[in-house]
Tab-separated table of N, CA and C in Angstrom:
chain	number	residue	atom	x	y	z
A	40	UNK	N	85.263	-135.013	19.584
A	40	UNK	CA	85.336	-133.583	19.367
A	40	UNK	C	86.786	-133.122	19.340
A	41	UNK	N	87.304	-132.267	18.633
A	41	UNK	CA	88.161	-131.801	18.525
A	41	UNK	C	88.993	-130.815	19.558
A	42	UNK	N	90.130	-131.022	19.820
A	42	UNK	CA	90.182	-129.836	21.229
A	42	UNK	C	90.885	-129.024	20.839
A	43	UNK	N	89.985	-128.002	21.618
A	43	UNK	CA	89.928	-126.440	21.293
A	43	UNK	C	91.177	-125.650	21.610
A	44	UNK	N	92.136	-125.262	20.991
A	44	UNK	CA	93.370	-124.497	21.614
A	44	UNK	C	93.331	-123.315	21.388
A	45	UNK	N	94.102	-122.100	21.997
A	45	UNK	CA	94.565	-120.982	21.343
A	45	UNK	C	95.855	-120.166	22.634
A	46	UNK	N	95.968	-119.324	21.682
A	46	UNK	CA	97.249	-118.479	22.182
A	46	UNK	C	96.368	-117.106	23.117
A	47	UNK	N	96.677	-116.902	24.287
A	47	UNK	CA	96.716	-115.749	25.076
A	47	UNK	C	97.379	-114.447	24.321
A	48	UNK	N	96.571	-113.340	23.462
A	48	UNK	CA	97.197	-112.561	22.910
A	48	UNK	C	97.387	-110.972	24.038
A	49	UNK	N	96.576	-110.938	24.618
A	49	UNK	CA	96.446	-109.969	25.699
A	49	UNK	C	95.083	-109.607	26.290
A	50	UNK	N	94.859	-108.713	26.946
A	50	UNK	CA	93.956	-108.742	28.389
A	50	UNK	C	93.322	-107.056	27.768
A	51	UNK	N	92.305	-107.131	27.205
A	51	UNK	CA	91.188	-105.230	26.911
A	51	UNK	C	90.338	-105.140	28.078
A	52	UNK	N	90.672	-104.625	29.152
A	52	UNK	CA	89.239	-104.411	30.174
A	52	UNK	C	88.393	-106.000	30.633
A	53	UNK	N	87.090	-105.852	30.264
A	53	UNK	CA	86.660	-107.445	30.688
A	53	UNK	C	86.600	-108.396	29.249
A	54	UNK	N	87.447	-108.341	28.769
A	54	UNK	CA	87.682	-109.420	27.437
A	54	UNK	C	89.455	-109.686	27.887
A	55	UNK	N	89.593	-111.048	27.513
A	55	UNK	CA	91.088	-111.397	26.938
A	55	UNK	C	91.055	-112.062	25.538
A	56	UNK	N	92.121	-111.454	25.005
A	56	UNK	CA	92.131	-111.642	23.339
A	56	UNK	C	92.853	-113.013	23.324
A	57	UNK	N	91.767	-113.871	22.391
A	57	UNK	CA	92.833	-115.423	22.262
A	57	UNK	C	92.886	-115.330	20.673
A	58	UNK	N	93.886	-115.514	20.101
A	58	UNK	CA	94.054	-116.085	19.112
A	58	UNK	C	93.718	-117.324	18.645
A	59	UNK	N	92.942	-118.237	17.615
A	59	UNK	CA	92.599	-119.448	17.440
A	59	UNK	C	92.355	-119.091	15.519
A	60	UNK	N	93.195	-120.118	14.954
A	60	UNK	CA	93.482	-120.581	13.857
A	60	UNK	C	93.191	-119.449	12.850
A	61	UNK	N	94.521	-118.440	13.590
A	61	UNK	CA	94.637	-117.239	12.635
A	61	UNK	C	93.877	-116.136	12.340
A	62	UNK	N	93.011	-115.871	14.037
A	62	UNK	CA	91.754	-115.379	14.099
A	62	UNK	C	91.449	-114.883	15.560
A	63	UNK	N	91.805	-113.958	16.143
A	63	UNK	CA	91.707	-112.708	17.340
A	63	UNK	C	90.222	-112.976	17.808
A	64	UNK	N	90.141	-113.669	18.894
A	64	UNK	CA	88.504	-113.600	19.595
A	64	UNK	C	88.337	-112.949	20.812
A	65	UNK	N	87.458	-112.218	21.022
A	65	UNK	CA	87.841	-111.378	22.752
A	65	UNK	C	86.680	-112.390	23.241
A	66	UNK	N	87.354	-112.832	24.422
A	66	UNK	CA	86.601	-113.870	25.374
A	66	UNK	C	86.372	-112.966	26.752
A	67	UNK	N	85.273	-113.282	27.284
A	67	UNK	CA	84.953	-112.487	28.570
A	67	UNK	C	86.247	-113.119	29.735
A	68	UNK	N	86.374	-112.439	30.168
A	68	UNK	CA	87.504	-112.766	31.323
A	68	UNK	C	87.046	-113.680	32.555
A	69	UNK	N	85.610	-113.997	32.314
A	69	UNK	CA	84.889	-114.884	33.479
A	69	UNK	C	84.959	-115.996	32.497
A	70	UNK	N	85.498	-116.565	31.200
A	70	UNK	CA	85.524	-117.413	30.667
A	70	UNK	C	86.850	-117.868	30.798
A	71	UNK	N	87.795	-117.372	31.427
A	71	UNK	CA	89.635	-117.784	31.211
A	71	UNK	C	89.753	-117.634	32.507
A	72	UNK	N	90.679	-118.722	32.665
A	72	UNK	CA	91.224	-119.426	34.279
A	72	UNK	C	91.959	-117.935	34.594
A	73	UNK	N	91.990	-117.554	36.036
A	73	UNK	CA	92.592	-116.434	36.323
A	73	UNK	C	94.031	-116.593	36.401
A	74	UNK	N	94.626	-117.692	36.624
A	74	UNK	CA	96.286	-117.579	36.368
A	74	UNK	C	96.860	-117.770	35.198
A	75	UNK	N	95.758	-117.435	33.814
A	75	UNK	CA	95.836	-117.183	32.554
A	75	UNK	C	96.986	-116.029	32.021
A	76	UNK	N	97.571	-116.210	31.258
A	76	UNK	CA	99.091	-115.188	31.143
A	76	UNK	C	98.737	-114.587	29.884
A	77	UNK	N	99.045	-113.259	29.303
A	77	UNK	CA	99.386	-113.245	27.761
A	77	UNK	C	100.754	-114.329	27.430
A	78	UNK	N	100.411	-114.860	25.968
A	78	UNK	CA	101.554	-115.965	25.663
A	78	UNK	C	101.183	-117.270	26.306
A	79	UNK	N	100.460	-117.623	26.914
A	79	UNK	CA	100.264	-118.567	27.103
A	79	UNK	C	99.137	-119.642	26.258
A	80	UNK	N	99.655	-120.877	25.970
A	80	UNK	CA	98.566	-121.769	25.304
A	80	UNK	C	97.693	-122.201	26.130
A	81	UNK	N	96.300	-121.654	25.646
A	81	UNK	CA	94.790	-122.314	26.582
A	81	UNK	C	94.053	-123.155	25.888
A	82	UNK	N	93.752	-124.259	27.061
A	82	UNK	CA	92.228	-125.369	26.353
A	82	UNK	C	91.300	-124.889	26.693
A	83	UNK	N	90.387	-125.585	25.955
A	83	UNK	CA	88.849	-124.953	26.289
A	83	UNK	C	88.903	-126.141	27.123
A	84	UNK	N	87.964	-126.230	28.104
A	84	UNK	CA	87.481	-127.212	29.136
A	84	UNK	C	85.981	-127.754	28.958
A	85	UNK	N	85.234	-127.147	28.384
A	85	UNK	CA	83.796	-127.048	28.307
A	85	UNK	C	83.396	-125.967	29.062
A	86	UNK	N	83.917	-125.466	29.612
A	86	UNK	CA	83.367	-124.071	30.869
A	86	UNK	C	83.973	-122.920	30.728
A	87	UNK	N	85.546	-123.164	30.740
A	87	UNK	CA	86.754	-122.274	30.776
A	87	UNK	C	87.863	-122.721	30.406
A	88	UNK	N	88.589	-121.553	29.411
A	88	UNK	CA	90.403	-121.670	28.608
A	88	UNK	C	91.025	-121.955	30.079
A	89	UNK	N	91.729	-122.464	29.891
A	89	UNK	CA	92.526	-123.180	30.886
A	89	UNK	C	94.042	-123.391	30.383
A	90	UNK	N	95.142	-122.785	31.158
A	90	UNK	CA	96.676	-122.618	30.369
A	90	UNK	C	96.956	-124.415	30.437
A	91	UNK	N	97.701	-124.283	29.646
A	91	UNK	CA	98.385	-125.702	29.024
A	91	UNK	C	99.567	-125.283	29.505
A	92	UNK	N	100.589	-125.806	30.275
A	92	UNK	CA	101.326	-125.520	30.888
A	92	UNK	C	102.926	-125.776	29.814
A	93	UNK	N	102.386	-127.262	29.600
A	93	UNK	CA	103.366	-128.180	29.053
A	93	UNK	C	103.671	-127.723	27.305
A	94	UNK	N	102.642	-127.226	27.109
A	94	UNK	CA	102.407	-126.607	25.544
A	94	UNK	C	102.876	-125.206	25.946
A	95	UNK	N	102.090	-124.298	26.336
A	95	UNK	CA	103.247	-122.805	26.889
A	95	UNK	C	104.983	-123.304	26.463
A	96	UNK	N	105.407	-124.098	27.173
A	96	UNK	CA	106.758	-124.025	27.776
A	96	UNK	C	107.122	-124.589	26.194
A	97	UNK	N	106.817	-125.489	25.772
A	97	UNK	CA	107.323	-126.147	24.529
A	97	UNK	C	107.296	-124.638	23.027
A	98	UNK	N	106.259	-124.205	23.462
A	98	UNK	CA	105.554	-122.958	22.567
A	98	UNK	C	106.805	-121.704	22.733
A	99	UNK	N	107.646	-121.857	24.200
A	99	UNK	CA	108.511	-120.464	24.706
A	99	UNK	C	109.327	-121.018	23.700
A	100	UNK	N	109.820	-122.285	24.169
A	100	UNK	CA	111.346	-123.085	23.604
A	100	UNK	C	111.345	-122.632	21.917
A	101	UNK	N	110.346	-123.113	21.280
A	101	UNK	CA	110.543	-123.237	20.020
A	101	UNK	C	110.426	-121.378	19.491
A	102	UNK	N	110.042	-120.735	19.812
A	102	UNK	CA	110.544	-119.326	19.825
A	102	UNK	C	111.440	-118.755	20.013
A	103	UNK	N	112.220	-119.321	21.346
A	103	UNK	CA	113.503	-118.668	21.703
A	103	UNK	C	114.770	-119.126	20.582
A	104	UNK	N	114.369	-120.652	20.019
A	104	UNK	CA	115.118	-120.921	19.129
A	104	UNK	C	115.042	-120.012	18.002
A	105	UNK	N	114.082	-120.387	17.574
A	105	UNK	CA	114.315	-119.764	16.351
A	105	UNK	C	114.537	-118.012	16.214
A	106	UNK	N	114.392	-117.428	17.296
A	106	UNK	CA	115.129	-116.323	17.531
A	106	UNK	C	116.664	-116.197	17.806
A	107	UNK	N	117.250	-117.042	18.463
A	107	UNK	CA	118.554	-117.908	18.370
A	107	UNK	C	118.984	-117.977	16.994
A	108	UNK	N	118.491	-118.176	16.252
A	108	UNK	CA	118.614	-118.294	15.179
A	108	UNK	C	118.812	-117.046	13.816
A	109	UNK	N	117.536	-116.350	14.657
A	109	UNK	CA	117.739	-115.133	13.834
A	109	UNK	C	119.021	-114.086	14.017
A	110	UNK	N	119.267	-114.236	15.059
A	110	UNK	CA	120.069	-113.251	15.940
A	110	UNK	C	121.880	-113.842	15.626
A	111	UNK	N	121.930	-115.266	15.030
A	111	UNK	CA	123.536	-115.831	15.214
A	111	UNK	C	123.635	-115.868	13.493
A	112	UNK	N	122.478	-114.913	12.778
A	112	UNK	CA	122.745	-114.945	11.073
A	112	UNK	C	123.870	-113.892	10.778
């Protein structure tokens, strides 16, 4: 099976909005680990999105660059 990723887009009441392959899903908030962040990359587990810690941080880096980037044009 394929594993399930997406981006933490933000938190509506009892939904958090994940982004997954270019596509806004509101997930119940009893479905996402509670030390779940906006911006953060989540797996599905079979139960519950769960932050990817190691993907987050790689996900900040390659943003800050290329904002680095935008900003030294």
């Amino acid at each position: 099976m394929k594993s399930m990723k997406g981006i933490i887009e933000g938190f509506e009441g009892e939904f958090c909005k994940i982004e997954r392959d270019g596509h806004v899903e509101a997930v119940p908030r009893t479905k996402v680990d509670v030390t779940a962040q906006s911006g953060d990359v989540v797996e599905w587990n079979g139960e519950q999105w769960i932050p990817n810690r190691a993907l987050t941080a790689q996900r900040t880096k390659e943003i800050r660059t290329l904002m680095d980037d935008v900003w030294d044009d």
